[in-house]
Each structure stands twice: as C-alpha cells, then as structure tokens.
PDB file of C-alpha atoms in Angstrom:
ATOM      1  CA  MET A   1       0.000   0.000   0.000  1.00 53.00           C
ATOM      2  CA  ASN A   2       1.268   3.419  -0.899  1.00 58.00           C
ATOM      3  CA  ASN A   3       0.996   6.218   1.739  1.00 57.00           C
ATOM      4  CA  SER A   4       2.047   8.976  -0.606  1.00 58.00           C
ATOM      5  CA  HIS A   5      -1.531  10.230  -1.082  1.00 68.00           C
ATOM      6  CA  LEU A   6      -1.865  10.955   2.735  1.00 71.00           C
ATOM      7  CA  VAL A   7       0.652  13.771   2.696  1.00 73.00           C
ATOM      8  CA  PHE A   8      -0.419  16.821   4.732  1.00 69.00           C
ATOM      9  CA  PRO A   9       1.422  19.923   3.581  1.00 73.00           C
ATOM     10  CA  ALA A  10       2.731  21.978   6.547  1.00 72.00           C
ATOM     11  CA  GLU A  11       1.730  25.237   4.835  1.00 77.00           C
ATOM     12  CA  VAL A  12      -1.969  24.145   4.897  1.00 74.00           C
ATOM     13  CA  TRP A  13      -2.286  21.898   7.978  1.00 75.00           C
ATOM     14  CA  GLY A  14       0.484  23.202  10.212  1.00 77.00           C
ATOM     15  CA  THR A  15       3.102  21.230  12.033  1.00 82.00           C
ATOM     16  CA  VAL A  16       2.758  18.767  14.920  1.00 82.00           C
ATOM     17  CA  SER A  17       3.902  21.469  17.356  1.00 83.00           C
ATOM     18  CA  ASP A  18       1.072  23.747  16.161  1.00 85.00           C
ATOM     19  CA  TRP A  19      -1.467  21.000  16.854  1.00 85.00           C
ATOM     20  CA  VAL A  20       0.013  20.222  20.263  1.00 87.00           C
ATOM     21  CA  MET A  21      -0.222  23.943  21.161  1.00 91.00           C
ATOM     22  CA  ILE A  22      -3.920  23.999  20.148  1.00 92.00           C
ATOM     23  CA  VAL A  23      -4.670  20.920  22.292  1.00 93.00           C
ATOM     24  CA  VAL A  24      -2.769  22.327  25.307  1.00 95.00           C
ATOM     25  CA  THR A  25      -4.515  25.733  24.935  1.00 96.00           C
ATOM     26  CA  THR A  26      -7.935  24.048  24.786  1.00 96.00           C
ATOM     27  CA  ILE A  27      -7.234  21.982  27.913  1.00 96.00           C
ATOM     28  CA  THR A  28      -5.915  25.085  29.720  1.00 96.00           C
ATOM     29  CA  ALA A  29      -9.014  27.092  28.757  1.00 96.00           C
ATOM     30  CA  TYR A  30     -11.262  24.294  30.076  1.00 96.00           C
ATOM     31  CA  PHE A  31      -9.498  24.214  33.458  1.00 96.00           C
ATOM     32  CA  LEU A  32      -9.468  28.029  33.700  1.00 96.00           C
ATOM     33  CA  TYR A  33     -13.238  28.009  33.139  1.00 96.00           C
ATOM     34  CA  LYS A  34     -13.709  25.381  35.871  1.00 96.00           C
ATOM     35  CA  THR A  35     -11.472  27.363  38.269  1.00 96.00           C
ATOM     36  CA  LEU A  36     -13.307  30.642  37.669  1.00 96.00           C
ATOM     37  CA  ARG A  37     -16.698  28.967  38.116  1.00 96.00           C
ATOM     38  CA  SER A  38     -15.486  27.418  41.372  1.00 96.00           C
ATOM     39  CA  GLN A  39     -14.256  30.813  42.590  1.00 96.00           C
ATOM     40  CA  LYS A  40     -17.637  32.334  41.741  1.00 96.00           C
ATOM     41  CA  ASP A  41     -19.385  29.659  43.838  1.00 96.00           C
ATOM     42  CA  VAL A  42     -16.997  30.302  46.737  1.00 96.00           C
ATOM     43  CA  GLN A  43     -17.609  34.058  46.477  1.00 97.00           C
ATOM     44  CA  LYS A  44     -21.394  33.509  46.593  1.00 96.00           C
ATOM     45  CA  ALA A  45     -20.994  31.357  49.711  1.00 96.00           C
ATOM     46  CA  GLN A  46     -18.765  34.000  51.339  1.00 97.00           C
ATOM     47  CA  ASN A  47     -21.325  36.730  50.558  1.00 96.00           C
ATOM     48  CA  LYS A  48     -24.076  34.660  52.217  1.00 96.00           C
ATOM     49  CA  LEU A  49     -21.877  34.105  55.265  1.00 96.00           C
ATOM     50  CA  LEU A  50     -21.136  37.844  55.401  1.00 96.00           C
ATOM     51  CA  GLN A  51     -24.868  38.655  55.324  1.00 94.00           C
ATOM     52  CA  ILE A  52     -25.527  36.136  58.100  1.00 94.00           C
ATOM     53  CA  GLU A  53     -22.697  37.620  60.183  1.00 93.00           C
ATOM     54  CA  GLN A  54     -24.011  41.162  59.626  1.00 88.00           C
ATOM     55  CA  VAL A  55     -27.486  40.128  60.831  1.00 87.00           C
ATOM     56  CA  ARG A  56     -25.980  38.344  63.838  1.00 90.00           C
ATOM     57  CA  LEU A  57     -23.900  41.399  64.721  1.00 86.00           C
ATOM     58  CA  ARG A  58     -26.929  43.686  64.356  1.00 84.00           C
ATOM     59  CA  GLU A  59     -28.962  41.401  66.623  1.00 85.00           C
ATOM     60  CA  ASP A  60     -26.151  41.400  69.231  1.00 87.00           C
ATOM     61  CA  TYR A  61     -26.202  45.218  69.447  1.00 86.00           C
ATOM     62  CA  LYS A  62     -29.930  45.733  68.846  1.00 88.00           C
ATOM     63  CA  PRO A  63     -31.488  47.734  71.656  1.00 89.00           C
ATOM     64  CA  ALA A  64     -34.965  46.881  72.907  1.00 87.00           C
ATOM     65  CA  LEU A  65     -37.317  49.603  74.057  1.00 90.00           C
ATOM     66  CA  LYS A  66     -40.401  49.352  76.186  1.00 91.00           C
ATOM     67  CA  TYR A  67     -43.008  51.964  76.904  1.00 91.00           C
ATOM     68  CA  SER A  68     -45.116  52.513  79.980  1.00 90.00           C
ATOM     69  CA  ARG A  69     -47.402  55.130  81.416  1.00 88.00           C
ATOM     70  CA  PHE A  70     -46.173  56.986  84.490  1.00 84.00           C
ATOM     71  CA  GLU A  71     -47.216  59.869  86.678  1.00 79.00           C
ATOM     72  CA  GLY A  72     -44.958  62.809  87.336  1.00 68.00           C
ATOM     73  CA  GLY A  73     -43.944  64.020  83.900  1.00 63.00           C
ATOM     74  CA  VAL A  74     -44.563  67.628  82.912  1.00 64.00           C
ATOM     75  CA  THR A  75     -46.549  69.383  85.596  1.00 60.00           C
ATOM     76  CA  THR A  76     -49.322  71.851  84.923  1.00 59.00           C
ATOM     77  CA  LYS A  77     -47.148  74.539  86.548  1.00 59.00           C
ATOM     78  CA  THR A  78     -44.474  74.325  83.828  1.00 59.00           C
ATOM     79  CA  ILE A  79     -46.706  74.826  80.778  1.00 63.00           C
ATOM     80  CA  ASP A  80     -49.065  77.503  79.504  1.00 63.00           C
ATOM     81  CA  SER A  81     -52.444  77.147  81.242  1.00 64.00           C
ATOM     82  CA  THR A  82     -54.316  77.946  78.003  1.00 63.00           C
ATOM     83  CA  LEU A  83     -53.057  74.630  76.614  1.00 64.00           C
ATOM     84  CA  LEU A  84     -54.679  72.759  79.497  1.00 65.00           C
ATOM     85  CA  VAL A  85     -58.290  73.828  78.912  1.00 69.00           C
ATOM     86  CA  GLY A  86     -60.169  70.514  78.601  1.00 71.00           C
ATOM     87  CA  LYS A  87     -56.882  68.609  78.517  1.00 76.00           C
ATOM     88  CA  SER A  88     -54.771  66.425  80.778  1.00 76.00           C
ATOM     89  CA  ILE A  89     -51.189  65.287  80.480  1.00 79.00           C
ATOM     90  CA  VAL A  90     -50.348  61.674  79.663  1.00 83.00           C
ATOM     91  CA  SER A  91     -46.697  60.885  80.360  1.00 83.00           C
ATOM     92  CA  ILE A  92     -45.036  57.914  78.672  1.00 86.00           C
ATOM     93  CA  ALA A  93     -41.655  56.537  79.773  1.00 86.00           C
ATOM     94  CA  VAL A  94     -39.379  55.216  77.017  1.00 88.00           C
ATOM     95  CA  MET A  95     -37.014  52.707  78.632  1.00 88.00           C
ATOM     96  CA  SER A  96     -34.309  50.372  77.480  1.00 86.00           C
ATOM     97  CA  SER A  97     -35.236  46.787  78.295  1.00 86.00           C
ATOM     98  CA  SER A  98     -31.839  45.406  77.261  1.00 84.00           C
ATOM     99  CA  ASP A  99     -28.244  46.102  78.241  1.00 83.00           C
ATOM    100  CA  ASN A 100     -27.532  47.610  74.804  1.00 85.00           C
ATOM    101  CA  HIS A 101     -27.202  51.384  74.561  1.00 86.00           C
ATOM    102  CA  VAL A 102     -29.892  53.345  72.731  1.00 87.00           C
ATOM    103  CA  LEU A 103     -28.523  56.411  70.946  1.00 87.00           C
ATOM    104  CA  ASN A 104     -30.044  59.467  69.269  1.00 85.00           C
ATOM    105  CA  ILE A 105     -33.682  58.910  70.227  1.00 86.00           C
ATOM    106  CA  ASP A 106     -35.912  61.312  68.338  1.00 83.00           C
ATOM    107  CA  ILE A 107     -39.680  61.573  67.861  1.00 81.00           C
ATOM    108  CA  ILE A 108     -40.271  61.774  64.115  1.00 79.00           C
ATOM    109  CA  PHE A 109     -44.066  61.631  63.932  1.00 70.00           C
ATOM    110  CA  VAL A 110     -47.037  62.255  66.161  1.00 75.00           C
ATOM    111  CA  ASP A 111     -50.549  61.834  64.787  1.00 73.00           C
ATOM    112  CA  ASN A 112     -51.563  65.092  66.439  1.00 64.00           C
ATOM    113  CA  GLU A 113     -48.604  67.490  66.613  1.00 57.00           C
ATOM    114  CA  LYS A 114     -50.434  69.730  69.110  1.00 59.00           C
ATOM    115  CA  ALA A 115     -50.768  66.822  71.528  1.00 65.00           C
ATOM    116  CA  PHE A 116     -47.020  66.433  72.037  1.00 67.00           C
ATOM    117  CA  LEU A 117     -45.281  68.548  74.671  1.00 64.00           C
ATOM    118  CA  THR A 118     -41.528  68.890  74.541  1.00 58.00           C
ATOM    119  CA  ARG A 119     -39.607  68.411  77.754  1.00 52.00           C
ATOM    120  CA  LEU A 120     -38.165  71.689  78.932  1.00 43.00           C
ATOM    121  CA  GLY A 121     -34.387  71.578  78.988  1.00 44.00           C
ATOM    122  CA  MET A 122     -34.253  68.070  77.453  1.00 53.00           C
ATOM    123  CA  ALA A 123     -31.085  67.735  75.388  1.00 54.00           C
ATOM    124  CA  THR A 124     -31.400  66.334  71.893  1.00 60.00           C
ATOM    125  CA  PRO A 125     -30.449  63.801  70.755  1.00 66.00           C
ATOM    126  CA  ILE A 126     -31.474  61.719  73.741  1.00 76.00           C
ATOM    127  CA  ASN A 127     -29.410  58.671  74.747  1.00 80.00           C
ATOM    128  CA  LEU A 128     -30.166  55.772  77.105  1.00 79.00           C
ATOM    129  CA  PHE A 129     -27.006  54.180  78.451  1.00 78.00           C
ATOM    130  CA  GLN A 130     -28.429  52.216  81.376  1.00 73.00           C
ATOM    131  CA  LYS A 131     -31.157  49.665  81.700  1.00 74.00           C
ATOM    132  CA  GLY A 132     -33.976  51.046  83.833  1.00 71.00           C
ATOM    133  CA  LYS A 133     -33.349  54.710  82.954  1.00 79.00           C
ATOM    134  CA  TYR A 134     -36.076  56.358  80.913  1.00 82.00           C
ATOM    135  CA  VAL A 135     -36.900  59.283  78.668  1.00 81.00           C
ATOM    136  CA  PRO A 136     -40.240  60.940  79.438  1.00 82.00           C
ATOM    137  CA  LEU A 137     -42.615  61.923  76.641  1.00 82.00           C
ATOM    138  CA  ASP A 138     -45.630  64.036  77.514  1.00 80.00           C
ATOM    139  CA  PHE A 139     -48.873  64.306  75.557  1.00 81.00           C
ATOM    140  CA  LEU A 140     -51.995  66.429  75.984  1.00 79.00           C
ATOM    141  CA  VAL A 141     -55.254  64.479  75.737  1.00 79.00           C
ATOM    142  CA  SER A 142     -58.903  65.367  76.275  1.00 75.00           C
ATOM    143  CA  SER A 143     -60.235  65.358  79.815  1.00 74.00           C
ATOM    144  CA  VAL A 144     -63.191  66.570  81.844  1.00 72.00           C
ATOM    145  CA  ASN A 145     -62.411  68.124  85.226  1.00 66.00           C
ATOM    146  CA  GLY A 146     -58.989  66.436  85.204  1.00 63.00           C
ATOM    147  CA  TYR A 147     -60.490  62.982  84.525  1.00 71.00           C
ATOM    148  CA  LEU A 148     -58.976  61.347  81.426  1.00 74.00           C
ATOM    149  CA  LEU A 149     -61.463  60.451  78.734  1.00 74.00           C
ATOM    150  CA  ALA A 150     -60.888  57.741  76.177  1.00 79.00           C
ATOM    151  CA  TYR A 151     -57.931  58.654  73.993  1.00 81.00           C
ATOM    152  CA  ASN A 152     -56.159  57.199  71.016  1.00 84.00           C
ATOM    153  CA  PHE A 153     -52.900  58.530  69.595  1.00 84.00           C
ATOM    154  CA  HIS A 154     -49.688  57.168  68.153  1.00 87.00           C
ATOM    155  CA  PHE A 155     -46.166  58.347  67.532  1.00 88.00           C
ATOM    156  CA  SER A 156     -43.002  57.097  65.862  1.00 89.00           C
ATOM    157  CA  ILE A 157     -39.469  57.348  67.116  1.00 88.00           C
ATOM    158  CA  THR A 158     -36.080  56.727  65.565  1.00 90.00           C
ATOM    159  CA  TYR A 159     -32.987  55.578  67.398  1.00 91.00           C
ATOM    160  CA  GLU A 160     -29.592  53.960  66.805  1.00 91.00           C
ATOM    161  CA  ASP A 161     -27.490  51.221  68.316  1.00 90.00           C
ATOM    162  CA  VAL A 162     -23.759  51.526  69.039  1.00 88.00           C
ATOM    163  CA  ALA A 163     -22.928  49.892  65.688  1.00 86.00           C
ATOM    164  CA  GLY A 164     -24.702  52.754  63.857  1.00 87.00           C
ATOM    165  CA  THR A 165     -27.777  50.807  62.726  1.00 90.00           C
ATOM    166  CA  LYS A 166     -30.846  53.061  62.679  1.00 92.00           C
ATOM    167  CA  TYR A 167     -34.317  51.863  63.674  1.00 92.00           C
ATOM    168  CA  THR A 168     -37.823  53.254  63.654  1.00 93.00           C
ATOM    169  CA  GLN A 169     -40.701  52.101  65.816  1.00 93.00           C
ATOM    170  CA  ARG A 170     -44.389  53.068  65.989  1.00 93.00           C
ATOM    171  CA  VAL A 171     -46.109  53.231  69.345  1.00 93.00           C
ATOM    172  CA  PHE A 172     -49.888  53.158  69.768  1.00 92.00           C
ATOM    173  CA  CYS A 173     -51.443  54.535  72.957  1.00 89.00           C
ATOM    174  CA  PHE A 174     -55.109  54.186  73.765  1.00 87.00           C
ATOM    175  CA  LYS A 175     -57.528  54.244  76.627  1.00 86.00           C
ATOM    176  CA  THR A 176     -61.104  53.118  76.801  1.00 83.00           C
ATOM    177  CA  GLN A 177     -63.316  53.174  79.867  1.00 78.00           C
ATOM    178  CA  ASP A 178     -61.586  50.227  81.540  1.00 80.00           C
ATOM    179  CA  ILE A 179     -58.381  49.612  79.600  1.00 86.00           C
ATOM    180  CA  GLU A 180     -55.292  51.737  79.116  1.00 87.00           C
ATOM    181  CA  GLU A 181     -52.650  50.219  76.867  1.00 91.00           C
ATOM    182  CA  ILE A 182     -49.427  51.064  75.051  1.00 92.00           C
ATOM    183  CA  ILE A 183     -48.503  48.817  72.145  1.00 93.00           C
ATOM    184  CA  ALA A 184     -45.192  49.109  70.283  1.00 94.00           C
ATOM    185  CA  SER A 185     -44.654  47.667  66.823  1.00 93.00           C
ATOM    186  CA  VAL A 186     -41.613  45.605  65.907  1.00 93.00           C
ATOM    187  CA  PRO A 187     -38.702  47.971  65.194  1.00 92.00           C
ATOM    188  CA  GLU A 188     -37.827  48.396  61.510  1.00 92.00           C
ATOM    189  CA  VAL A 189     -34.241  48.805  60.342  1.00 89.00           C
ATOM    190  CA  LEU A 190     -33.730  52.022  58.381  1.00 88.00           C
ATOM    191  CA  ASN A 191     -30.200  51.307  57.087  1.00 78.00           C
TER     192      ASN A 191
END
C-alpha cells in the first residue's frame, strides 16, 4: 500500500507542534473556566456568610425599648395654662429593656402634633445608656375636670445602636373606659 496520497502539507495543515499547542490551549481554557466557576461559587458562599454575620452582629447590638405610662412628667405649673383647657397630660416613659445602649432617640411623627409637649431643657439627641433609665414623653389628651377620657394617639421614634444601625418604631397609645394600653410595633431597620 502506498501512503504517498496521505501527505499533509505543513503550509496548509500546520506542524505537529502547532497542533500540540492547540490541544494544550484548549485543555488550559477548560481548566481556567472550571477554576473561575469554582471561585464564583466560593464568592457567593462567602457573601451569604457575610450577610448572616451582619445580621448576627446587628442582633447582638440591637437595643430593645419598652413603653409605659407613668405619673410625674410635665406638671401643669411648667406649661401655659391655656393649653390645658379641657386637657390632661399623659406621660409615657421610654425605657431600654436590654443592656444595649440606645442612641439618638428622636420623635419623628405624632398623629396630632399639638398633643405632644416637649420636655423643657431636654437635650437632643437623647441617649439611654443604662437599663432602667427612661426618657419621658408628655402628651396632651382630652379630659373633663382632670379625669382622662378615652384617647387614642400614636407616635413614631427613631434611634440607633452603638454599631450605627438606625431603627424606627411606631407606638400606639389608647384608653377606653376600663383599659389603658401602650402597644409598640416591631422595630424596623432604616439602614
């Protein structure tokens, strides 16, 4: 048998070294693709772990607030008597119920702006550094001869934790004939 008709000219088909280079380049490209895809999977896993760690850290520093009614807030002697016609003062204590510090407390919304009384001489922003300490908030509500009628108002506050995470929380205050209650919503993260 004559093999002379199976001649591959180097000018058309290239040399053996050219073909070996093509095979090696193809194999290298395949392994580079696999490596990059593996790195992408690792990066996704690291991003998920970072998000979990950020949530865990936020939960470690998250302050918890509680609200309660108290007597002895703003007295009728410290405010304009014309504001008190048919009104009484409802004082609400904002307290930290955890050991985490609460920073930069600020009232951002009251459903009736005229109902909110600012504390005289109260520095802003307000901070709570100890469990059991409180910030008083005073509201004017309808009354007859000093006897509180049914009332219903709400307000929102913002505050921060020591890690710089900002929160907002709505607080609903109401009184019927027999029941007086303060209900706080779950705090929402602002940033």
